[in-house]
Amino acid sequence: MIIKKKDTVLVLAGKDKGKKGEVKSVNPSKNTVVVTGINMISKHVKPSQNKQGGIIKMEAALDASNVAVVCAKCKKAMTPKVQIAADGTKTRVCRKCNEPII
C-alpha cells in the first residue's frame, strides 16, 4: 500500500470530495484508510460503568483508491511512485517534482 500513516491526503470521491486531512490509520488487508475529520459518522453508544452513553461523532474508513497523497513541496495531489535505490531501499517519490515523500 502506497499510503502510510501521517500522510496528508486529498479526498477524490464521496461526500467530502476536495477536502484534505491527515491519515489516522491504514488497513492494507481491506485497502482502507481513516482520515482525520473526513467521512464523519454518528455512532450511538450505550452507557457503561465508567462511560456516558449518547451519540458520538467519529471518522469512518474510506477506500484507499478514493484518496491521493499530497506532496509537501509542490502541494499537488498524486499517486507517488516507488523508486528502488542501488542498495535495494525503496522510497516514495512525487511524480510531479521528483522529491521524496517523508
PDB file of N, CA and C in Angstrom:
ATOM      1  N   MET A   1       0.846  -1.183   0.000  1.00  0.00           N
ATOM      2  CA  MET A   1       0.000   0.000   0.000  1.00  0.00           C
ATOM      3  C   MET A   1       0.892   1.248   0.000  1.00  0.00           C
ATOM      4  N   ILE A   2       0.593   2.180  -0.865  1.00  0.00           N
ATOM      5  CA  ILE A   2       1.440   3.359  -1.029  1.00  0.00           C
ATOM      6  C   ILE A   2       1.137   4.421   0.027  1.00  0.00           C
ATOM      7  N   ILE A   3      -0.105   4.467   0.529  1.00  0.00           N
ATOM      8  CA  ILE A   3      -0.486   5.463   1.530  1.00  0.00           C
ATOM      9  C   ILE A   3      -0.060   4.970   2.910  1.00  0.00           C
ATOM     10  N   LYS A   4       0.552   5.853   3.679  1.00  0.00           N
ATOM     11  CA  LYS A   4       1.040   5.499   5.009  1.00  0.00           C
ATOM     12  C   LYS A   4       0.420   6.424   6.057  1.00  0.00           C
ATOM     13  N   LYS A   5       0.546   6.027   7.314  1.00  0.00           N
ATOM     14  CA  LYS A   5       0.034   6.803   8.433  1.00  0.00           C
ATOM     15  C   LYS A   5       0.754   8.154   8.470  1.00  0.00           C
ATOM     16  N   LYS A   6       0.034   9.214   8.826  1.00  0.00           N
ATOM     17  CA  LYS A   6       0.509  10.592   8.940  1.00  0.00           C
ATOM     18  C   LYS A   6       0.782  11.266   7.593  1.00  0.00           C
ATOM     19  N   ASP A   7       0.369  10.659   6.473  1.00  0.00           N
ATOM     20  CA  ASP A   7       0.434  11.327   5.172  1.00  0.00           C
ATOM     21  C   ASP A   7      -0.705  12.333   5.078  1.00  0.00           C
ATOM     22  N   THR A   8      -0.488  13.421   4.355  1.00  0.00           N
ATOM     23  CA  THR A   8      -1.563  14.351   4.048  1.00  0.00           C
ATOM     24  C   THR A   8      -2.178  13.895   2.737  1.00  0.00           C
ATOM     25  N   VAL A   9      -3.510  13.735   2.740  1.00  0.00           N
ATOM     26  CA  VAL A   9      -4.180  13.223   1.547  1.00  0.00           C
ATOM     27  C   VAL A   9      -5.322  14.144   1.138  1.00  0.00           C
ATOM     28  N   LEU A  10      -5.699  14.053  -0.128  1.00  0.00           N
ATOM     29  CA  LEU A  10      -6.818  14.781  -0.702  1.00  0.00           C
ATOM     30  C   LEU A  10      -7.883  13.758  -1.065  1.00  0.00           C
ATOM     31  N   VAL A  11      -9.136  14.004  -0.670  1.00  0.00           N
ATOM     32  CA  VAL A  11     -10.232  13.088  -0.973  1.00  0.00           C
ATOM     33  C   VAL A  11     -10.699  13.341  -2.404  1.00  0.00           C
ATOM     34  N   LEU A  12     -10.757  12.274  -3.212  1.00  0.00           N
ATOM     35  CA  LEU A  12     -11.096  12.383  -4.624  1.00  0.00           C
ATOM     36  C   LEU A  12     -12.567  12.091  -4.920  1.00  0.00           C
ATOM     37  N   ALA A  13     -13.244  11.350  -4.031  1.00  0.00           N
ATOM     38  CA  ALA A  13     -14.634  10.967  -4.284  1.00  0.00           C
ATOM     39  C   ALA A  13     -15.403  10.887  -2.976  1.00  0.00           C
ATOM     40  N   GLY A  14     -16.717  11.045  -3.071  1.00  0.00           N
ATOM     41  CA  GLY A  14     -17.579  10.925  -1.897  1.00  0.00           C
ATOM     42  C   GLY A  14     -18.096  12.264  -1.423  1.00  0.00           C
ATOM     43  N   LYS A  15     -18.743  12.263  -0.249  1.00  0.00           N
ATOM     44  CA  LYS A  15     -19.371  13.484   0.257  1.00  0.00           C
ATOM     45  C   LYS A  15     -18.365  14.543   0.686  1.00  0.00           C
ATOM     46  N   ASP A  16     -17.119  14.135   0.975  1.00  0.00           N
ATOM     47  CA  ASP A  16     -16.078  15.074   1.394  1.00  0.00           C
ATOM     48  C   ASP A  16     -15.060  15.336   0.289  1.00  0.00           C
ATOM     49  N   LYS A  17     -15.475  15.219  -0.959  1.00  0.00           N
ATOM     50  CA  LYS A  17     -14.588  15.414  -2.105  1.00  0.00           C
ATOM     51  C   LYS A  17     -13.944  16.797  -2.068  1.00  0.00           C
ATOM     52  N   GLY A  18     -12.622  16.850  -2.245  1.00  0.00           N
ATOM     53  CA  GLY A  18     -11.896  18.111  -2.258  1.00  0.00           C
ATOM     54  C   GLY A  18     -11.277  18.493  -0.934  1.00  0.00           C
ATOM     55  N   LYS A  19     -11.610  17.794   0.155  1.00  0.00           N
ATOM     56  CA  LYS A  19     -11.063  18.118   1.468  1.00  0.00           C
ATOM     57  C   LYS A  19      -9.722  17.422   1.676  1.00  0.00           C
ATOM     58  N   LYS A  20      -8.877  18.058   2.495  1.00  0.00           N
ATOM     59  CA  LYS A  20      -7.577  17.493   2.831  1.00  0.00           C
ATOM     60  C   LYS A  20      -7.564  17.101   4.297  1.00  0.00           C
ATOM     61  N   GLY A  21      -6.777  16.082   4.627  1.00  0.00           N
ATOM     62  CA  GLY A  21      -6.649  15.648   6.010  1.00  0.00           C
ATOM     63  C   GLY A  21      -5.457  14.723   6.184  1.00  0.00           C
ATOM     64  N   GLU A  22      -5.168  14.408   7.438  1.00  0.00           N
ATOM     65  CA  GLU A  22      -4.044  13.535   7.761  1.00  0.00           C
ATOM     66  C   GLU A  22      -4.554  12.123   7.996  1.00  0.00           C
ATOM     67  N   VAL A  23      -3.820  11.134   7.496  1.00  0.00           N
ATOM     68  CA  VAL A  23      -4.208   9.740   7.654  1.00  0.00           C
ATOM     69  C   VAL A  23      -4.002   9.331   9.106  1.00  0.00           C
ATOM     70  N   LYS A  24      -5.076   8.822   9.708  1.00  0.00           N
ATOM     71  CA  LYS A  24      -5.065   8.411  11.107  1.00  0.00           C
ATOM     72  C   LYS A  24      -4.665   6.944  11.242  1.00  0.00           C
ATOM     73  N   SER A  25      -5.205   6.085  10.371  1.00  0.00           N
ATOM     74  CA  SER A  25      -4.849   4.664  10.379  1.00  0.00           C
ATOM     75  C   SER A  25      -5.029   4.078   8.986  1.00  0.00           C
ATOM     76  N   VAL A  26      -4.325   2.959   8.745  1.00  0.00           N
ATOM     77  CA  VAL A  26      -4.327   2.295   7.448  1.00  0.00           C
ATOM     78  C   VAL A  26      -4.621   0.808   7.671  1.00  0.00           C
ATOM     79  N   ASN A  27      -5.486   0.230   6.841  1.00  0.00           N
ATOM     80  CA  ASN A  27      -5.788  -1.192   6.900  1.00  0.00           C
ATOM     81  C   ASN A  27      -5.496  -1.802   5.530  1.00  0.00           C
ATOM     82  N   PRO A  28      -4.284  -2.350   5.322  1.00  0.00           N
ATOM     83  CA  PRO A  28      -3.917  -2.875   3.999  1.00  0.00           C
ATOM     84  C   PRO A  28      -4.738  -4.083   3.559  1.00  0.00           C
ATOM     85  N   SER A  29      -5.199  -4.912   4.498  1.00  0.00           N
ATOM     86  CA  SER A  29      -5.958  -6.098   4.110  1.00  0.00           C
ATOM     87  C   SER A  29      -7.318  -5.732   3.505  1.00  0.00           C
ATOM     88  N   LYS A  30      -7.935  -4.654   3.982  1.00  0.00           N
ATOM     89  CA  LYS A  30      -9.211  -4.195   3.441  1.00  0.00           C
ATOM     90  C   LYS A  30      -9.046  -3.045   2.457  1.00  0.00           C
ATOM     91  N   ASN A  31      -7.814  -2.555   2.276  1.00  0.00           N
ATOM     92  CA  ASN A  31      -7.489  -1.451   1.381  1.00  0.00           C
ATOM     93  C   ASN A  31      -8.258  -0.177   1.758  1.00  0.00           C
ATOM     94  N   THR A  32      -8.283   0.121   3.077  1.00  0.00           N
ATOM     95  CA  THR A  32      -8.995   1.297   3.561  1.00  0.00           C
ATOM     96  C   THR A  32      -8.081   2.175   4.401  1.00  0.00           C
ATOM     97  N   VAL A  33      -8.451   3.454   4.495  1.00  0.00           N
ATOM     98  CA  VAL A  33      -7.734   4.410   5.332  1.00  0.00           C
ATOM     99  C   VAL A  33      -8.755   5.219   6.131  1.00  0.00           C
ATOM    100  N   VAL A  34      -8.351   5.680   7.312  1.00  0.00           N
ATOM    101  CA  VAL A  34      -9.173   6.571   8.126  1.00  0.00           C
ATOM    102  C   VAL A  34      -8.460   7.914   8.157  1.00  0.00           C
ATOM    103  N   VAL A  35      -9.156   8.977   7.735  1.00  0.00           N
ATOM    104  CA  VAL A  35      -8.575  10.309   7.640  1.00  0.00           C
ATOM    105  C   VAL A  35      -9.211  11.201   8.707  1.00  0.00           C
ATOM    106  N   THR A  36      -8.388  11.965   9.411  1.00  0.00           N
ATOM    107  CA  THR A  36      -8.860  12.832  10.490  1.00  0.00           C
ATOM    108  C   THR A  36      -9.823  13.890   9.960  1.00  0.00           C
ATOM    109  N   GLY A  37     -11.036  13.932  10.522  1.00  0.00           N
ATOM    110  CA  GLY A  37     -12.030  14.942  10.168  1.00  0.00           C
ATOM    111  C   GLY A  37     -12.787  14.697   8.880  1.00  0.00           C
ATOM    112  N   ILE A  38     -12.558  13.568   8.226  1.00  0.00           N
ATOM    113  CA  ILE A  38     -13.198  13.263   6.946  1.00  0.00           C
ATOM    114  C   ILE A  38     -14.109  12.043   7.119  1.00  0.00           C
ATOM    115  N   ASN A  39     -15.240  12.018   6.410  1.00  0.00           N
ATOM    116  CA  ASN A  39     -16.192  10.902   6.427  1.00  0.00           C
ATOM    117  C   ASN A  39     -16.739  10.667   7.839  1.00  0.00           C
ATOM    118  N   MET A  40     -17.205  11.745   8.465  1.00  0.00           N
ATOM    119  CA  MET A  40     -17.716  11.680   9.833  1.00  0.00           C
ATOM    120  C   MET A  40     -19.078  10.972   9.874  1.00  0.00           C
ATOM    121  N   ILE A  41     -19.237  10.089  10.873  1.00  0.00           N
ATOM    122  CA  ILE A  41     -20.492   9.382  11.075  1.00  0.00           C
ATOM    123  C   ILE A  41     -20.929   9.571  12.521  1.00  0.00           C
ATOM    124  N   SER A  42     -22.218   9.334  12.797  1.00  0.00           N
ATOM    125  CA  SER A  42     -22.746   9.385  14.155  1.00  0.00           C
ATOM    126  C   SER A  42     -22.920   7.952  14.644  1.00  0.00           C
ATOM    127  N   LYS A  43     -22.385   7.664  15.824  1.00  0.00           N
ATOM    128  CA  LYS A  43     -22.486   6.333  16.389  1.00  0.00           C
ATOM    129  C   LYS A  43     -23.216   6.422  17.727  1.00  0.00           C
ATOM    130  N   HIS A  44     -24.224   5.562  17.920  1.00  0.00           N
ATOM    131  CA  HIS A  44     -24.980   5.528  19.162  1.00  0.00           C
ATOM    132  C   HIS A  44     -24.292   4.572  20.122  1.00  0.00           C
ATOM    133  N   VAL A  45     -23.942   5.070  21.319  1.00  0.00           N
ATOM    134  CA  VAL A  45     -23.190   4.287  22.295  1.00  0.00           C
ATOM    135  C   VAL A  45     -24.021   4.140  23.564  1.00  0.00           C
ATOM    136  N   LYS A  46     -24.102   2.914  24.062  1.00  0.00           N
ATOM    137  CA  LYS A  46     -24.815   2.677  25.330  1.00  0.00           C
ATOM    138  C   LYS A  46     -23.917   3.075  26.491  1.00  0.00           C
ATOM    139  N   PRO A  47     -24.516   3.555  27.573  1.00  0.00           N
ATOM    140  CA  PRO A  47     -23.694   3.884  28.737  1.00  0.00           C
ATOM    141  C   PRO A  47     -23.158   2.611  29.406  1.00  0.00           C
ATOM    142  N   SER A  48     -21.951   2.721  29.942  1.00  0.00           N
ATOM    143  CA  SER A  48     -21.355   1.606  30.673  1.00  0.00           C
ATOM    144  C   SER A  48     -20.984   2.097  32.067  1.00  0.00           C
ATOM    145  N   GLN A  49     -20.267   1.281  32.824  1.00  0.00           N
ATOM    146  CA  GLN A  49     -19.922   1.619  34.204  1.00  0.00           C
ATOM    147  C   GLN A  49     -19.163   2.940  34.314  1.00  0.00           C
ATOM    148  N   ASN A  50     -18.204   3.150  33.428  1.00  0.00           N
ATOM    149  CA  ASN A  50     -17.351   4.333  33.552  1.00  0.00           C
ATOM    150  C   ASN A  50     -17.452   5.291  32.361  1.00  0.00           C
ATOM    151  N   LYS A  51     -18.389   5.055  31.436  1.00  0.00           N
ATOM    152  CA  LYS A  51     -18.556   5.935  30.286  1.00  0.00           C
ATOM    153  C   LYS A  51     -20.007   6.364  30.159  1.00  0.00           C
ATOM    154  N   GLN A  52     -20.183   7.597  29.719  1.00  0.00           N
ATOM    155  CA  GLN A  52     -21.520   8.117  29.483  1.00  0.00           C
ATOM    156  C   GLN A  52     -21.956   7.714  28.079  1.00  0.00           C
ATOM    157  N   GLY A  53     -23.219   7.363  27.924  1.00  0.00           N
ATOM    158  CA  GLY A  53     -23.742   6.992  26.614  1.00  0.00           C
ATOM    159  C   GLY A  53     -24.135   8.211  25.818  1.00  0.00           C
ATOM    160  N   GLY A  54     -24.592   7.979  24.592  1.00  0.00           N
ATOM    161  CA  GLY A  54     -25.040   9.077  23.748  1.00  0.00           C
ATOM    162  C   GLY A  54     -24.624   8.883  22.308  1.00  0.00           C
ATOM    163  N   ILE A  55     -24.735   9.941  21.552  1.00  0.00           N
ATOM    164  CA  ILE A  55     -24.347   9.911  20.142  1.00  0.00           C
ATOM    165  C   ILE A  55     -22.984  10.570  20.015  1.00  0.00           C
ATOM    166  N   ILE A  56     -22.023   9.827  19.476  1.00  0.00           N
ATOM    167  CA  ILE A  56     -20.676  10.370  19.288  1.00  0.00           C
ATOM    168  C   ILE A  56     -20.375  10.468  17.794  1.00  0.00           C
ATOM    169  N   LYS A  57     -19.579  11.440  17.443  1.00  0.00           N
ATOM    170  CA  LYS A  57     -19.124  11.609  16.058  1.00  0.00           C
ATOM    171  C   LYS A  57     -17.751  10.957  15.928  1.00  0.00           C
ATOM    172  N   MET A  58     -17.551  10.192  14.852  1.00  0.00           N
ATOM    173  CA  MET A  58     -16.256   9.553  14.616  1.00  0.00           C
ATOM    174  C   MET A  58     -16.029   9.413  13.116  1.00  0.00           C
ATOM    175  N   GLU A  59     -14.758   9.177  12.753  1.00  0.00           N
ATOM    176  CA  GLU A  59     -14.404   9.018  11.351  1.00  0.00           C
ATOM    177  C   GLU A  59     -14.642   7.580  10.921  1.00  0.00           C
ATOM    178  N   ALA A  60     -15.189   7.399   9.725  1.00  0.00           N
ATOM    179  CA  ALA A  60     -15.356   6.074   9.137  1.00  0.00           C
ATOM    180  C   ALA A  60     -14.257   5.870   8.098  1.00  0.00           C
ATOM    181  N   ALA A  61     -14.028   4.623   7.742  1.00  0.00           N
ATOM    182  CA  ALA A  61     -12.969   4.283   6.792  1.00  0.00           C
ATOM    183  C   ALA A  61     -13.372   4.670   5.366  1.00  0.00           C
ATOM    184  N   LEU A  62     -12.370   5.066   4.596  1.00  0.00           N
ATOM    185  CA  LEU A  62     -12.524   5.362   3.171  1.00  0.00           C
ATOM    186  C   LEU A  62     -11.712   4.343   2.385  1.00  0.00           C
ATOM    187  N   ASP A  63     -12.134   4.054   1.167  1.00  0.00           N
ATOM    188  CA  ASP A  63     -11.320   3.188   0.333  1.00  0.00           C
ATOM    189  C   ASP A  63     -10.066   3.946  -0.084  1.00  0.00           C
ATOM    190  N   ALA A  64      -8.948   3.255  -0.123  1.00  0.00           N
ATOM    191  CA  ALA A  64      -7.663   3.899  -0.430  1.00  0.00           C
ATOM    192  C   ALA A  64      -7.630   4.463  -1.850  1.00  0.00           C
ATOM    193  N   SER A  65      -8.462   3.935  -2.747  1.00  0.00           N
ATOM    194  CA  SER A  65      -8.479   4.452  -4.119  1.00  0.00           C
ATOM    195  C   SER A  65      -9.166   5.809  -4.209  1.00  0.00           C
ATOM    196  N   ASN A  66      -9.870   6.206  -3.158  1.00  0.00           N
ATOM    197  CA  ASN A  66     -10.586   7.486  -3.163  1.00  0.00           C
ATOM    198  C   ASN A  66      -9.784   8.626  -2.560  1.00  0.00           C
ATOM    199  N   VAL A  67      -8.513   8.390  -2.232  1.00  0.00           N
ATOM    200  CA  VAL A  67      -7.653   9.445  -1.709  1.00  0.00           C
ATOM    201  C   VAL A  67      -6.341   9.469  -2.490  1.00  0.00           C
ATOM    202  N   ALA A  68      -5.721  10.650  -2.543  1.00  0.00           N
ATOM    203  CA  ALA A  68      -4.431  10.821  -3.207  1.00  0.00           C
ATOM    204  C   ALA A  68      -3.486  11.549  -2.264  1.00  0.00           C
ATOM    205  N   VAL A  69      -2.228  11.138  -2.248  1.00  0.00           N
ATOM    206  CA  VAL A  69      -1.216  11.742  -1.384  1.00  0.00           C
ATOM    207  C   VAL A  69      -0.881  13.138  -1.903  1.00  0.00           C
ATOM    208  N   VAL A  70      -0.738  14.099  -0.981  1.00  0.00           N
ATOM    209  CA  VAL A  70      -0.374  15.472  -1.339  1.00  0.00           C
ATOM    210  C   VAL A  70       1.108  15.655  -1.046  1.00  0.00           C
ATOM    211  N   CYS A  71       1.875  16.110  -2.044  1.00  0.00           N
ATOM    212  CA  CYS A  71       3.309  16.357  -1.891  1.00  0.00           C
ATOM    213  C   CYS A  71       3.523  17.565  -0.982  1.00  0.00           C
ATOM    214  N   ALA A  72       4.469  17.457  -0.067  1.00  0.00           N
ATOM    215  CA  ALA A  72       4.738  18.548   0.875  1.00  0.00           C
ATOM    216  C   ALA A  72       5.417  19.730   0.182  1.00  0.00           C
ATOM    217  N   LYS A  73       6.184  19.469  -0.870  1.00  0.00           N
ATOM    218  CA  LYS A  73       6.916  20.546  -1.536  1.00  0.00           C
ATOM    219  C   LYS A  73       6.066  21.281  -2.572  1.00  0.00           C
ATOM    220  N   CYS A  74       5.493  20.541  -3.532  1.00  0.00           N
ATOM    221  CA  CYS A  74       4.753  21.196  -4.617  1.00  0.00           C
ATOM    222  C   CYS A  74       3.254  21.336  -4.331  1.00  0.00           C
ATOM    223  N   LYS A  75       2.764  20.766  -3.224  1.00  0.00           N
ATOM    224  CA  LYS A  75       1.375  20.889  -2.773  1.00  0.00           C
ATOM    225  C   LYS A  75       0.364  20.358  -3.786  1.00  0.00           C
ATOM    226  N   LYS A  76       0.758  19.352  -4.593  1.00  0.00           N
ATOM    227  CA  LYS A  76      -0.138  18.760  -5.580  1.00  0.00           C
ATOM    228  C   LYS A  76      -0.468  17.331  -5.186  1.00  0.00           C
ATOM    229  N   ALA A  77      -1.698  16.913  -5.484  1.00  0.00           N
ATOM    230  CA  ALA A  77      -2.141  15.552  -5.178  1.00  0.00           C
ATOM    231  C   ALA A  77      -1.729  14.627  -6.310  1.00  0.00           C
ATOM    232  N   MET A  78      -1.223  13.454  -5.951  1.00  0.00           N
ATOM    233  CA  MET A  78      -0.797  12.473  -6.947  1.00  0.00           C
ATOM    234  C   MET A  78      -0.628  11.118  -6.285  1.00  0.00           C
ATOM    235  N   THR A  79      -0.424  10.091  -7.107  1.00  0.00           N
ATOM    236  CA  THR A  79      -0.065   8.772  -6.606  1.00  0.00           C
ATOM    237  C   THR A  79       1.451   8.694  -6.661  1.00  0.00           C
ATOM    238  N   PRO A  80       2.128   8.529  -5.536  1.00  0.00           N
ATOM    239  CA  PRO A  80       3.583   8.506  -5.578  1.00  0.00           C
ATOM    240  C   PRO A  80       4.121   7.260  -6.257  1.00  0.00           C
ATOM    241  N   LYS A  81       5.270   7.400  -6.892  1.00  0.00           N
ATOM    242  CA  LYS A  81       5.924   6.239  -7.477  1.00  0.00           C
ATOM    243  C   LYS A  81       6.990   5.750  -6.510  1.00  0.00           C
ATOM    244  N   VAL A  82       7.281   4.474  -6.565  1.00  0.00           N
ATOM    245  CA  VAL A  82       8.264   3.867  -5.678  1.00  0.00           C
ATOM    246  C   VAL A  82       9.566   3.728  -6.454  1.00  0.00           C
ATOM    247  N   GLN A  83      10.625   4.331  -5.919  1.00  0.00           N
ATOM    248  CA  GLN A  83      11.939   4.275  -6.549  1.00  0.00           C
ATOM    249  C   GLN A  83      12.821   3.342  -5.738  1.00  0.00           C
ATOM    250  N   ILE A  84      13.501   2.431  -6.409  1.00  0.00           N
ATOM    251  CA  ILE A  84      14.392   1.494  -5.733  1.00  0.00           C
ATOM    252  C   ILE A  84      15.822   1.957  -5.947  1.00  0.00           C
ATOM    253  N   ALA A  85      16.542   2.178  -4.836  1.00  0.00           N
ATOM    254  CA  ALA A  85      17.926   2.649  -4.908  1.00  0.00           C
ATOM    255  C   ALA A  85      18.844   1.470  -5.225  1.00  0.00           C
ATOM    256  N   ALA A  86      20.120   1.771  -5.464  1.00  0.00           N
ATOM    257  CA  ALA A  86      21.105   0.747  -5.809  1.00  0.00           C
ATOM    258  C   ALA A  86      21.304  -0.254  -4.671  1.00  0.00           C
ATOM    259  N   ASP A  87      21.154   0.217  -3.420  1.00  0.00           N
ATOM    260  CA  ASP A  87      21.340  -0.688  -2.287  1.00  0.00           C
ATOM    261  C   ASP A  87      20.067  -1.462  -1.941  1.00  0.00           C
ATOM    262  N   GLY A  88      18.979  -1.275  -2.697  1.00  0.00           N
ATOM    263  CA  GLY A  88      17.755  -2.039  -2.506  1.00  0.00           C
ATOM    264  C   GLY A  88      16.699  -1.373  -1.655  1.00  0.00           C
ATOM    265  N   THR A  89      16.964  -0.153  -1.149  1.00  0.00           N
ATOM    266  CA  THR A  89      15.964   0.531  -0.335  1.00  0.00           C
ATOM    267  C   THR A  89      14.914   1.187  -1.231  1.00  0.00           C
ATOM    268  N   LYS A  90      13.663   1.152  -0.769  1.00  0.00           N
ATOM    269  CA  LYS A  90      12.557   1.737  -1.524  1.00  0.00           C
ATOM    270  C   LYS A  90      12.181   3.081  -0.921  1.00  0.00           C
ATOM    271  N   THR A  91      11.942   4.073  -1.770  1.00  0.00           N
ATOM    272  CA  THR A  91      11.477   5.377  -1.325  1.00  0.00           C
ATOM    273  C   THR A  91      10.309   5.806  -2.193  1.00  0.00           C
ATOM    274  N   ARG A  92       9.354   6.511  -1.588  1.00  0.00           N
ATOM    275  CA  ARG A  92       8.229   7.056  -2.334  1.00  0.00           C
ATOM    276  C   ARG A  92       8.622   8.431  -2.858  1.00  0.00           C
ATOM    277  N   VAL A  93       8.357   8.677  -4.139  1.00  0.00           N
ATOM    278  CA  VAL A  93       8.792   9.907  -4.798  1.00  0.00           C
ATOM    279  C   VAL A  93       7.587  10.552  -5.482  1.00  0.00           C
ATOM    280  N   CYS A  94       7.524  11.881  -5.420  1.00  0.00           N
ATOM    281  CA  CYS A  94       6.463  12.639  -6.078  1.00  0.00           C
ATOM    282  C   CYS A  94       6.617  12.525  -7.597  1.00  0.00           C
ATOM    283  N   ARG A  95       5.516  12.301  -8.282  1.00  0.00           N
ATOM    284  CA  ARG A  95       5.552  12.202  -9.744  1.00  0.00           C
ATOM    285  C   ARG A  95       5.708  13.557 -10.416  1.00  0.00           C
ATOM    286  N   LYS A  96       5.349  14.631  -9.716  1.00  0.00           N
ATOM    287  CA  LYS A  96       5.387  15.959 -10.312  1.00  0.00           C
ATOM    288  C   LYS A  96       6.757  16.626 -10.165  1.00  0.00           C
ATOM    289  N   CYS A  97       7.347  16.568  -8.936  1.00  0.00           N
ATOM    290  CA  CYS A  97       8.589  17.301  -8.677  1.00  0.00           C
ATOM    291  C   CYS A  97       9.775  16.381  -8.337  1.00  0.00           C
ATOM    292  N   ASN A  98       9.581  15.069  -8.318  1.00  0.00           N
ATOM    293  CA  ASN A  98      10.626  14.071  -8.034  1.00  0.00           C
ATOM    294  C   ASN A  98      11.287  14.241  -6.673  1.00  0.00           C
ATOM    295  N   GLU A  99      10.566  14.803  -5.702  1.00  0.00           N
ATOM    296  CA  GLU A  99      11.065  14.917  -4.342  1.00  0.00           C
ATOM    297  C   GLU A  99      10.585  13.725  -3.517  1.00  0.00           C
ATOM    298  N   PRO A 100      11.419  13.195  -2.616  1.00  0.00           N
ATOM    299  CA  PRO A 100      10.967  12.083  -1.777  1.00  0.00           C
ATOM    300  C   PRO A 100       9.878  12.519  -0.803  1.00  0.00           C
ATOM    301  N   ILE A 101       8.912  11.640  -0.587  1.00  0.00           N
ATOM    302  CA  ILE A 101       7.797  11.912   0.323  1.00  0.00           C
ATOM    303  C   ILE A 101       8.167  11.309   1.685  1.00  0.00           C
ATOM    304  N   ILE A 102       8.130  12.154   2.703  1.00  0.00           N
ATOM    305  CA  ILE A 102       8.544  11.706   4.041  1.00  0.00           C
ATOM    306  C   ILE A 102       7.330  11.252   4.818  1.00  0.00           C
TER     307      ILE A 102
END
